[in-house]
mmCIF file of N, CA and C in Angstrom:
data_model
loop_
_atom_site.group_PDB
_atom_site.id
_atom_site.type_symbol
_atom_site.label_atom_id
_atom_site.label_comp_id
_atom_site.label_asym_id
_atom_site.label_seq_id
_atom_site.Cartn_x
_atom_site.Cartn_y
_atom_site.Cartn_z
ATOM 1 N N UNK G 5 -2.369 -48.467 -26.083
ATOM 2 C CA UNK G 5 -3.799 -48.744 -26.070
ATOM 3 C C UNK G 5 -4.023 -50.205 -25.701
ATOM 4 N N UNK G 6 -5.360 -50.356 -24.628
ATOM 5 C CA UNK G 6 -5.273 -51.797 -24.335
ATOM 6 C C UNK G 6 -6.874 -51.902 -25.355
ATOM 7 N N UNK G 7 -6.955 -53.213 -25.365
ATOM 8 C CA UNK G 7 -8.110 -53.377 -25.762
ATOM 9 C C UNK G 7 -8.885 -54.828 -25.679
ATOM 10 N N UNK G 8 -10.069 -54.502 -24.998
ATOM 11 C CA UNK G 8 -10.933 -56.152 -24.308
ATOM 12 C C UNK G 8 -11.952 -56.299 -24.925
ATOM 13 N N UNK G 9 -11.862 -57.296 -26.033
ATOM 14 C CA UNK G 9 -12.693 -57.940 -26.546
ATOM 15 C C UNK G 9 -13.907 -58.984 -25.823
ATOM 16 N N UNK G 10 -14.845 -58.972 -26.259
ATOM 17 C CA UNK G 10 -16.132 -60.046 -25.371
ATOM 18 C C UNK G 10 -17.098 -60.302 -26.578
ATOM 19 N N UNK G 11 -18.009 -60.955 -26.057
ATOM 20 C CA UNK G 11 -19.213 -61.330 -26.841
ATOM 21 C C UNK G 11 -18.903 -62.583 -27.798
ATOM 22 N N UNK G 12 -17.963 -63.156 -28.170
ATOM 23 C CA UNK G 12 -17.727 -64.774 -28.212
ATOM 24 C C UNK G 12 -18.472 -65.943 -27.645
ATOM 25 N N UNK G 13 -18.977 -67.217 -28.840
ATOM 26 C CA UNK G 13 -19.394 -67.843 -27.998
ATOM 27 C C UNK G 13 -19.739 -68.901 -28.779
ATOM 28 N N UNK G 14 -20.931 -69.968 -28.535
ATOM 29 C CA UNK G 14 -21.352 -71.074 -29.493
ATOM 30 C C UNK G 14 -22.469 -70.720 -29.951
ATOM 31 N N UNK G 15 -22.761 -70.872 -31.044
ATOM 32 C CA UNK G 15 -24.214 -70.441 -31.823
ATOM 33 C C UNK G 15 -24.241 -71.792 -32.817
ATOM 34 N N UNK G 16 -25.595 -71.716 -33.445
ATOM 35 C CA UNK G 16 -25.602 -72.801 -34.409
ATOM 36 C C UNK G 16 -25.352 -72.031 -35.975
ATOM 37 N N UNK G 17 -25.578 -72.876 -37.039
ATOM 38 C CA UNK G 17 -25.296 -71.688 -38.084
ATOM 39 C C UNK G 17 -26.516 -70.921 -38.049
ATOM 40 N N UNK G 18 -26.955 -70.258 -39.344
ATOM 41 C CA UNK G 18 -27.837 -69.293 -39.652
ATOM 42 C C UNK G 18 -27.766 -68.375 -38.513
ATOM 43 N N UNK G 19 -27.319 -68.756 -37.197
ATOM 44 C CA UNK G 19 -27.284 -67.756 -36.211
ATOM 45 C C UNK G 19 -26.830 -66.697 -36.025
ATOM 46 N N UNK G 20 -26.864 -65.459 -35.017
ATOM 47 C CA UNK G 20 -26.259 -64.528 -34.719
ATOM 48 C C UNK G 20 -25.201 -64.497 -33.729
ATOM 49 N N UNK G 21 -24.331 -63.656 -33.811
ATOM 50 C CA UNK G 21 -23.455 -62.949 -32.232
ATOM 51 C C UNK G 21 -22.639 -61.695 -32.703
ATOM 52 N N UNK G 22 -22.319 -61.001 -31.499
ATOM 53 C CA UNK G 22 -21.797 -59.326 -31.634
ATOM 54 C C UNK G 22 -21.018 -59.512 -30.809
ATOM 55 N N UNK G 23 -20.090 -59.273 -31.165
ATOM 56 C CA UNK G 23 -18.659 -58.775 -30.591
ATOM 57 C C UNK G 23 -18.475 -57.531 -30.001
ATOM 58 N N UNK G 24 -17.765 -57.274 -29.359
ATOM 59 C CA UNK G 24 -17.509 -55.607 -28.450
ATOM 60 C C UNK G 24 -16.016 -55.497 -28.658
ATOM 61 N N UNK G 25 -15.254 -54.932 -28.766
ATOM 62 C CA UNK G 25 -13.828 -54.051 -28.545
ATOM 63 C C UNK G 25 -13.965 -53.042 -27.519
ATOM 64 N N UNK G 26 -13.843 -52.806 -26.565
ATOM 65 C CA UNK G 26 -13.329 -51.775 -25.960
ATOM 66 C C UNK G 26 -12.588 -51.392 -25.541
ATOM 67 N N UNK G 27 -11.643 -49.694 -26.076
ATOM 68 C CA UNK G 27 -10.552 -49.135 -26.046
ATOM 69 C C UNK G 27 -9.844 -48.428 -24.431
ATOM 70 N N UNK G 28 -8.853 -49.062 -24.075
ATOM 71 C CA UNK G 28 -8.478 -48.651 -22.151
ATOM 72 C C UNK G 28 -8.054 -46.854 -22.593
ATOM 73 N N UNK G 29 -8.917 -46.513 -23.738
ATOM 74 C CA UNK G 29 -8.310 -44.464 -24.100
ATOM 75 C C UNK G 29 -8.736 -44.438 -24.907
ATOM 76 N N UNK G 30 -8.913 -42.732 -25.469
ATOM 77 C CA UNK G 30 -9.470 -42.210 -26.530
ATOM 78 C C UNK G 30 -9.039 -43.102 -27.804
ATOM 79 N N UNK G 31 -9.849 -42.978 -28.823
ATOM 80 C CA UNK G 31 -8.608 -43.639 -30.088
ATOM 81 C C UNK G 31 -9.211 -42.077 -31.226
ATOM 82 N N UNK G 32 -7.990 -42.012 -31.532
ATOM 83 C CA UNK G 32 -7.788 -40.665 -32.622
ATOM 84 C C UNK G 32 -8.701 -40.926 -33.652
ATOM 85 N N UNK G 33 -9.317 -39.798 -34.165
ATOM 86 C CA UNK G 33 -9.937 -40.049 -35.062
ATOM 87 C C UNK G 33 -9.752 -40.277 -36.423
ATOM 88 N N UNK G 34 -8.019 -40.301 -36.590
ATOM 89 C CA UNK G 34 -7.462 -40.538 -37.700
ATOM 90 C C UNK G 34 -7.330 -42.040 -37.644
ATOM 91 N N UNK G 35 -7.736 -42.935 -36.602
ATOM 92 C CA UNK G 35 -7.253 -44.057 -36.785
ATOM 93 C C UNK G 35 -8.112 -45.098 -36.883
ATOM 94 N N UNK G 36 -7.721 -46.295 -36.721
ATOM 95 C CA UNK G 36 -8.596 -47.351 -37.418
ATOM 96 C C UNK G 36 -8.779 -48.625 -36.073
ATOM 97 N N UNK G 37 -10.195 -49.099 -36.350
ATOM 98 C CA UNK G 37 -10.608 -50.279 -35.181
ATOM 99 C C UNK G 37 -11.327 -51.060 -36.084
ATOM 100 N N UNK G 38 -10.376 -52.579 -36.090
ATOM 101 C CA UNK G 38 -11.138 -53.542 -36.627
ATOM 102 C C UNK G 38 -10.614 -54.806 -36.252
ATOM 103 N N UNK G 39 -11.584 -55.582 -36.980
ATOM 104 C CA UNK G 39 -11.333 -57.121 -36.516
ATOM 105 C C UNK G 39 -10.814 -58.276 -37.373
ATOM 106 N N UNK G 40 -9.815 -58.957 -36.906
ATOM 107 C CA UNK G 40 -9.372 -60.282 -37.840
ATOM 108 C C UNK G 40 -9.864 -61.478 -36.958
ATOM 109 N N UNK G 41 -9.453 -62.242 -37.566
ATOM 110 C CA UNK G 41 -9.990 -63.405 -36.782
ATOM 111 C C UNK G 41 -8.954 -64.663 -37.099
ATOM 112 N N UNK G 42 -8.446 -65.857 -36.411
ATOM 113 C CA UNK G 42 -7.691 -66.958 -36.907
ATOM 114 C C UNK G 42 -8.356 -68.121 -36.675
ATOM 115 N N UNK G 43 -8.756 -69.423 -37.357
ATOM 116 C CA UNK G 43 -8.741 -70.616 -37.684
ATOM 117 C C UNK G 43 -7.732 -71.130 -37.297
ATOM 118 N N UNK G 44 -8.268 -72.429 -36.480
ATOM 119 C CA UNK G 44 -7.009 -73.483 -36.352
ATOM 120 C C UNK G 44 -5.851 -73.884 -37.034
ATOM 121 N N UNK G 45 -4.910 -73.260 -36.936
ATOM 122 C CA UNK G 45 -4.145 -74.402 -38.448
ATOM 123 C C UNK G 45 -4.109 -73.171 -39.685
ATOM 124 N N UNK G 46 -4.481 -72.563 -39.413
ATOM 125 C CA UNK G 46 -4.745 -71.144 -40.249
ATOM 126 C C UNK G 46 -4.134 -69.608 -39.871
ATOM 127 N N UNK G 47 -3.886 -69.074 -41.063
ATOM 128 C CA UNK G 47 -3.590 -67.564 -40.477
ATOM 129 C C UNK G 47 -3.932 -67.011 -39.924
ATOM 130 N N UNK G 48 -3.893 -66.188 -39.334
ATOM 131 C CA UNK G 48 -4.652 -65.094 -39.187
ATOM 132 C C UNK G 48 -5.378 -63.739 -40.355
ATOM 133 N N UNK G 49 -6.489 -63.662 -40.721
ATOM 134 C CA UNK G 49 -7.006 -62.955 -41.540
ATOM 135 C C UNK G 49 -8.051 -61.675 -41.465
ATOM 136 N N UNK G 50 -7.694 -60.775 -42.147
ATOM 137 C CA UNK G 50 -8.710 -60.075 -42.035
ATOM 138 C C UNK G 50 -10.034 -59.843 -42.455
ATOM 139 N N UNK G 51 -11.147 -59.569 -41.629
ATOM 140 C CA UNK G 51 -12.804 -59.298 -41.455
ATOM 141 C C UNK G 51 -13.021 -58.043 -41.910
ATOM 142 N N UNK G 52 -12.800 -56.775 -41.253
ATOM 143 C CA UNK G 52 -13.123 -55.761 -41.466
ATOM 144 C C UNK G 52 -12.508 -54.673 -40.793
ATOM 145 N N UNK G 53 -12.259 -53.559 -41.267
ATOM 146 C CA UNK G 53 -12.174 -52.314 -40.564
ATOM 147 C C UNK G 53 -13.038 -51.119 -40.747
ATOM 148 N N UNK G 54 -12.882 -50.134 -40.018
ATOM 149 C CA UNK G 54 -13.763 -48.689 -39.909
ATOM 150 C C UNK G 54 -12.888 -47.885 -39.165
ATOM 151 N N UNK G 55 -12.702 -46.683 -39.649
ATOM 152 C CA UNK G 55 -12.143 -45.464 -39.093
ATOM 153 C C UNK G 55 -12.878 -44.934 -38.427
ATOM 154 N N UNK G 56 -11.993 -44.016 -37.516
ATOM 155 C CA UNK G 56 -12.415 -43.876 -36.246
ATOM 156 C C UNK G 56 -13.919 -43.150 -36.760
ATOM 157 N N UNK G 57 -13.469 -42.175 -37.357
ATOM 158 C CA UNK G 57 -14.250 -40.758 -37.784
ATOM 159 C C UNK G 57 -15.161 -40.935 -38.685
ATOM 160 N N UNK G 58 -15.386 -42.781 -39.382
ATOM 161 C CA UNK G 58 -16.459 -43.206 -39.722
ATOM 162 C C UNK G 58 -16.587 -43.229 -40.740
ATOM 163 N N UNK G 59 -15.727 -42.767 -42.015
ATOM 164 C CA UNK G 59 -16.209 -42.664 -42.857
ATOM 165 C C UNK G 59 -15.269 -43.055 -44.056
ATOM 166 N N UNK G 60 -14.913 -44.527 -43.389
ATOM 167 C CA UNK G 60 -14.079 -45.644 -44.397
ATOM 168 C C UNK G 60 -14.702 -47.113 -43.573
ATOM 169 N N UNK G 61 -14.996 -47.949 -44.542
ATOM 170 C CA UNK G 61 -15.596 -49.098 -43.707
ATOM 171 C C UNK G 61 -15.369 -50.228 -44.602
ATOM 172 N N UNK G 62 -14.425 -51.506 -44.385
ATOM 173 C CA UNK G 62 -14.278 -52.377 -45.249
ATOM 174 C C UNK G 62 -14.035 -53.428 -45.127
ATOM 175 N N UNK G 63 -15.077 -54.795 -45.593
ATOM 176 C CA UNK G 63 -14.991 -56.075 -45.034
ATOM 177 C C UNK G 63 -14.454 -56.764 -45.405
ATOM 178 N N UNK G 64 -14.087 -58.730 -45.150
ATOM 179 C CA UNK G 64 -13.473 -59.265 -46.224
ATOM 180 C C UNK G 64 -15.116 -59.246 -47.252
ATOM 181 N N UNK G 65 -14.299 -59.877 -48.406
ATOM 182 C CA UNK G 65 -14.883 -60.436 -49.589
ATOM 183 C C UNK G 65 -16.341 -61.353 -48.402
ATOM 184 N N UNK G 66 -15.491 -62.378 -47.641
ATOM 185 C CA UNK G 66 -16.011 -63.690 -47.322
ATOM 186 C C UNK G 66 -16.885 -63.474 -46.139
ATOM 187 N N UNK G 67 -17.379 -62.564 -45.636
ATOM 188 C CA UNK G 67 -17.743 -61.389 -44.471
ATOM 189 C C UNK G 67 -18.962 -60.610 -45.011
ATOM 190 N N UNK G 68 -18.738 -60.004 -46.414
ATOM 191 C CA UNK G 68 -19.604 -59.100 -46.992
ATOM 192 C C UNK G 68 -21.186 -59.408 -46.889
ATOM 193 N N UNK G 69 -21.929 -58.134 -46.211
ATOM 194 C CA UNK G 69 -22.960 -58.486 -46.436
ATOM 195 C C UNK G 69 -23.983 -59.537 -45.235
ATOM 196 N N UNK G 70 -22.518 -59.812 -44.537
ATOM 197 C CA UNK G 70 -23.399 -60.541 -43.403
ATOM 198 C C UNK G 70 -22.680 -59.856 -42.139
ATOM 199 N N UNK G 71 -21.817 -59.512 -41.757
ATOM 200 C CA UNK G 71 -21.162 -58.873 -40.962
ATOM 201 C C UNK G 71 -21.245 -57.553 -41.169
ATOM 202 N N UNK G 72 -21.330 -56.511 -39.495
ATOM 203 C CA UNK G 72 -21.229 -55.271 -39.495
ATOM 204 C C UNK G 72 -20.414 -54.709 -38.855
ATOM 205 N N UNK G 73 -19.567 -54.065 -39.086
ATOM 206 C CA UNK G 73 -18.757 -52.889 -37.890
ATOM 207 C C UNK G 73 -19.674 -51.891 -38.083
ATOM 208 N N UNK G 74 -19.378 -51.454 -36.619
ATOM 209 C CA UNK G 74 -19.811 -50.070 -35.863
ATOM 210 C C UNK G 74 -19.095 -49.627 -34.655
ATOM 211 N N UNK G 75 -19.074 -48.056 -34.853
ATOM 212 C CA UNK G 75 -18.437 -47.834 -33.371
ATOM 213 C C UNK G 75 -19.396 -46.994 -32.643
ATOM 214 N N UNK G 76 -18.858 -46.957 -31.478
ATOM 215 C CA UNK G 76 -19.421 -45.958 -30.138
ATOM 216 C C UNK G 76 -18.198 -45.253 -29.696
ATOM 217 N N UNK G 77 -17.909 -43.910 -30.442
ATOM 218 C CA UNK G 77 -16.645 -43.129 -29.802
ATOM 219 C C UNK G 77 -16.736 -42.559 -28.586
ATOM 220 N N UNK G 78 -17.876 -42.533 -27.884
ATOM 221 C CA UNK G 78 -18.383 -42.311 -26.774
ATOM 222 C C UNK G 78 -17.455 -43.279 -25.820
ATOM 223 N N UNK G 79 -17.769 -44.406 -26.062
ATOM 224 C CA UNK G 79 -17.652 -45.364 -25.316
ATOM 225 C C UNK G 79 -16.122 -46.478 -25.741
ATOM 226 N N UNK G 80 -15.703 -45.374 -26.588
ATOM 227 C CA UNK G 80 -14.320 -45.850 -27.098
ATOM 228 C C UNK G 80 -14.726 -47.387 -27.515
ATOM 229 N N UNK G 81 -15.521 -48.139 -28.187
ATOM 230 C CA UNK G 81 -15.947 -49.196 -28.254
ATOM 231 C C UNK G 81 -16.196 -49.364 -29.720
ATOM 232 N N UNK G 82 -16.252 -50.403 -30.255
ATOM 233 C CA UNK G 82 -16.301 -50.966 -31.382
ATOM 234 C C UNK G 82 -17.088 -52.210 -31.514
ATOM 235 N N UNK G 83 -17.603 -52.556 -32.227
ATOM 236 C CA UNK G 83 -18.786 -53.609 -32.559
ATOM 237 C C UNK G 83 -18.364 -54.856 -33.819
ATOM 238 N N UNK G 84 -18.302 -55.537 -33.700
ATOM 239 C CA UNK G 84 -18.799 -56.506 -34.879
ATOM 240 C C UNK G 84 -20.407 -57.418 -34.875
ATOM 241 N N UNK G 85 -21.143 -57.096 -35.474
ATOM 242 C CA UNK G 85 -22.536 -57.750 -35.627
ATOM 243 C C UNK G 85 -22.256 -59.113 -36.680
ATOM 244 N N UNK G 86 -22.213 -60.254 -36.655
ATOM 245 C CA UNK G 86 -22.232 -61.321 -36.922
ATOM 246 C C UNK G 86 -23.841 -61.810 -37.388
ATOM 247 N N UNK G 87 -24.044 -61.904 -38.430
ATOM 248 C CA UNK G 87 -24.915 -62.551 -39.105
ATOM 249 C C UNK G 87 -24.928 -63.919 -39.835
ATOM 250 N N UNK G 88 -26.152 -64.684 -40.429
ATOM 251 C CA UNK G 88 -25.982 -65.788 -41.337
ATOM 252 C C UNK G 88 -24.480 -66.252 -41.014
ATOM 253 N N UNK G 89 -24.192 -66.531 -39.335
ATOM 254 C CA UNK G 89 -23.059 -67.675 -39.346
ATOM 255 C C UNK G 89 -22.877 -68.748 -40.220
ATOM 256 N N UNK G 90 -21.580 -69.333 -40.102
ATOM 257 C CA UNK G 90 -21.335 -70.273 -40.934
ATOM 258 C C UNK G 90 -20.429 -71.331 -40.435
ATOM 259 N N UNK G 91 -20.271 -72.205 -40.411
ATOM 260 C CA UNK G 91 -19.423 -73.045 -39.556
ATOM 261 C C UNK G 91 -18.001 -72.394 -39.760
ATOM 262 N N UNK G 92 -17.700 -71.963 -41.171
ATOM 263 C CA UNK G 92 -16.457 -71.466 -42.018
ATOM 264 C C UNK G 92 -16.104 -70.200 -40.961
ATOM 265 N N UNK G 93 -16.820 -69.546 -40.288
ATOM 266 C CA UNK G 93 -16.579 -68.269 -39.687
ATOM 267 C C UNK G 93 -16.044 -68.630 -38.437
ATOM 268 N N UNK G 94 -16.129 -70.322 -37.803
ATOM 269 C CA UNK G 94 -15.444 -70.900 -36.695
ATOM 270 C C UNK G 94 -13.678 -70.314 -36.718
ATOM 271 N N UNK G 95 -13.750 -69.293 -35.593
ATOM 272 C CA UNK G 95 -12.907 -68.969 -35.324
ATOM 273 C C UNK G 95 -12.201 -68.328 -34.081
ATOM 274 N N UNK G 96 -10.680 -67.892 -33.507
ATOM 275 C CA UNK G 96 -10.385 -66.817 -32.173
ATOM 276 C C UNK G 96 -10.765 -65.745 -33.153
ATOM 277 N N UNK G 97 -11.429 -64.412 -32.608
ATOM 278 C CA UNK G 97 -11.450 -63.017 -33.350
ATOM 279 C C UNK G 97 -11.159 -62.383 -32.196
ATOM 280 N N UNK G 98 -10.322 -60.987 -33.174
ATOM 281 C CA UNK G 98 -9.345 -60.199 -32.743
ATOM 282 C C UNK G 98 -9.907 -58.876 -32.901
ATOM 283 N N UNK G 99 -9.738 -58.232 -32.016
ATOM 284 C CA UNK G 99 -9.951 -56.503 -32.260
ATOM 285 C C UNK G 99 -8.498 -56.074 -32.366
ATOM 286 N N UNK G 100 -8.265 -55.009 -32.992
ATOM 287 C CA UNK G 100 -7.015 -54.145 -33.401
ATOM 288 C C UNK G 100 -7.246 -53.035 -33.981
ATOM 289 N N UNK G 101 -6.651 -52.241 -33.245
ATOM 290 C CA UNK G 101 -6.142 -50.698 -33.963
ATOM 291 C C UNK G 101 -5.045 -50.247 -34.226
ATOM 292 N N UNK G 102 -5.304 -49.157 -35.222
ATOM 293 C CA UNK G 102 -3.715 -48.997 -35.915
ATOM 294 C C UNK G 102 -4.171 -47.607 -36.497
ATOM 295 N N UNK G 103 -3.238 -47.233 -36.509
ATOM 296 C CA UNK G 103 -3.003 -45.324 -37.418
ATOM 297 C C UNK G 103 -3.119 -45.665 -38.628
ATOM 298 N N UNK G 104 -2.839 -46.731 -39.480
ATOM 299 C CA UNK G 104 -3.539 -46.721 -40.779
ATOM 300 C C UNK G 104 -4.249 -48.272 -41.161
ATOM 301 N N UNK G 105 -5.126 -47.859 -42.121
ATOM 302 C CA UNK G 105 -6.206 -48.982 -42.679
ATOM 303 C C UNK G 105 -5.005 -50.424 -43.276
ATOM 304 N N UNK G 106 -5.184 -50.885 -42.176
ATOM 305 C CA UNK G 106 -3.891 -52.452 -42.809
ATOM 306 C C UNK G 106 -5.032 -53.734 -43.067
ATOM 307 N N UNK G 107 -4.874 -54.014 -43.863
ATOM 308 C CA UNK G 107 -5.776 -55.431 -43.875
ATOM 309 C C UNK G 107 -4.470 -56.820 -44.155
ATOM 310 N N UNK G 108 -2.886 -55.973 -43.320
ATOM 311 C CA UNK G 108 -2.225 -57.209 -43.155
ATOM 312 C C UNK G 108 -2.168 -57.371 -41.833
ATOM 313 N N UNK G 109 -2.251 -58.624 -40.880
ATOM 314 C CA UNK G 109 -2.064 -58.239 -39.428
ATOM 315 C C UNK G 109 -0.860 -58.228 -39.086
ATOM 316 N N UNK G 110 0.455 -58.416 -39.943
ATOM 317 C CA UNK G 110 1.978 -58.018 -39.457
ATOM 318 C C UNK G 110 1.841 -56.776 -39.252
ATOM 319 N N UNK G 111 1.325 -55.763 -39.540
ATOM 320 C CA UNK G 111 1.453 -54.335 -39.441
ATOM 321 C C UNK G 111 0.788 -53.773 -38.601
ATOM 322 N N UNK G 112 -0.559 -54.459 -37.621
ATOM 323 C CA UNK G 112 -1.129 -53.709 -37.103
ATOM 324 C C UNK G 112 -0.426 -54.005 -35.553
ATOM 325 N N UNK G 113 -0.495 -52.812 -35.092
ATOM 326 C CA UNK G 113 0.120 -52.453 -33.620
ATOM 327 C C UNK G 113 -0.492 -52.521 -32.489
ATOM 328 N N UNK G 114 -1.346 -53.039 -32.429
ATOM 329 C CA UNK G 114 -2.146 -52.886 -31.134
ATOM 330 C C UNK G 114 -2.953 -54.076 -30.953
ATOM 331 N N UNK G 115 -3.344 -54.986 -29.877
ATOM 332 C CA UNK G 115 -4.480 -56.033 -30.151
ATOM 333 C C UNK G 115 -5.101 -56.294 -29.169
ATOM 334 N N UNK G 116 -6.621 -56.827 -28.719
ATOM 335 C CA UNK G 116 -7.406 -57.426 -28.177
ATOM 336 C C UNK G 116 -6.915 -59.076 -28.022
ATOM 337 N N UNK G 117 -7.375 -59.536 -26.875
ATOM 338 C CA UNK G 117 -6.879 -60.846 -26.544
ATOM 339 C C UNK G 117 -7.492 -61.767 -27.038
ATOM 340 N N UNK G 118 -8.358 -61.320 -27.726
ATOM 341 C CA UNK G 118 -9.580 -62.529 -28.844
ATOM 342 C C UNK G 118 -10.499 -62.669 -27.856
ATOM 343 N N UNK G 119 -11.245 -63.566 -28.616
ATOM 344 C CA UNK G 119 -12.594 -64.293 -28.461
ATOM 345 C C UNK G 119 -12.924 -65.374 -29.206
ATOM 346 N N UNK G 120 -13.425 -66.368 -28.498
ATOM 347 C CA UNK G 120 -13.668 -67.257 -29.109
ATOM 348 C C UNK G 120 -15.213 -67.308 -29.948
ATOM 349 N N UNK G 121 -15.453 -67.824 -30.909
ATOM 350 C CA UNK G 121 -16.582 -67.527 -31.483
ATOM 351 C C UNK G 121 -16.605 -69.363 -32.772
ATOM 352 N N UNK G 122 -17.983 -70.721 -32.316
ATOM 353 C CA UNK G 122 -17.815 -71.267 -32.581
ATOM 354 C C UNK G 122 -19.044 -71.538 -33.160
ATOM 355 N N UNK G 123 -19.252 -72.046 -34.902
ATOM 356 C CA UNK G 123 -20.557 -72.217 -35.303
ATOM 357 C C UNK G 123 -20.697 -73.805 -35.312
ATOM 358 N N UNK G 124 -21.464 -73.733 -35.190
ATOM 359 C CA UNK G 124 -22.199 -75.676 -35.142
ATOM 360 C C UNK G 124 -22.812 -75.533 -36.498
ATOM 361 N N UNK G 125 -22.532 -76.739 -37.211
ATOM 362 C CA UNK G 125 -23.659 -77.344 -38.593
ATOM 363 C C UNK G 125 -24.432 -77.686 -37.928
#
């Protein structure tokens, strides 16, 4: 599975931006599309995931409530909606899928080439 991430960019805080994933093939409906993201100097961590079939959906802690996944199985595509930015959310973000719900990214098998996504104070 390939997968091309877009919608990265500069915003100020309180601002918005949406991310896209889109899958180069079907993705099973047993499986999972979500997003981590890495900080300079920092791990890589996880944001959120959602199964294919919709009906598991789970963010970080630090994410909750302002961030959304959604998909379009139509369009083999995946969403992150970015809300109430934060400078803290300055980060590359990653799309990834995997056959099961990992919120470690050693385990997940598949990745998007990032995006850059940068908040201004």
């Amino acid at each position: 599975v390939q997968l091309q991430a877009s919608g990265g960019g500069l915003v100020q805080a309180g601002g918005s931006l949406r991310l896209s994933c889109a899958a180069s093939e079907r993705i099973f409906g047993t499986y999972f599309m979500g997003w981590f993201r890495q900080a300079p100097g920092k791990e890589r961590e996880f944001v959120g995931v959602i199964s294919w079939s919709g009906d598991r959906l789970y963010y970080a802690d630090s994410v909750k409530g302002r961030f959304t996944i959604s998909g379009d199985s139509a369009k083999n595509t995946v969403y992150l909606q970015m809300s109430s930015l934060k400078p803290e959310d300055t980060a590359v973000y990653y799309c990834a899928v995997s056959p099961y719900c990992n919120r470690d990214y050693t385990r997940i098998p598949y990745w998007g080439q990032g995006t850059q996504v940068t908040v201004s104070s």
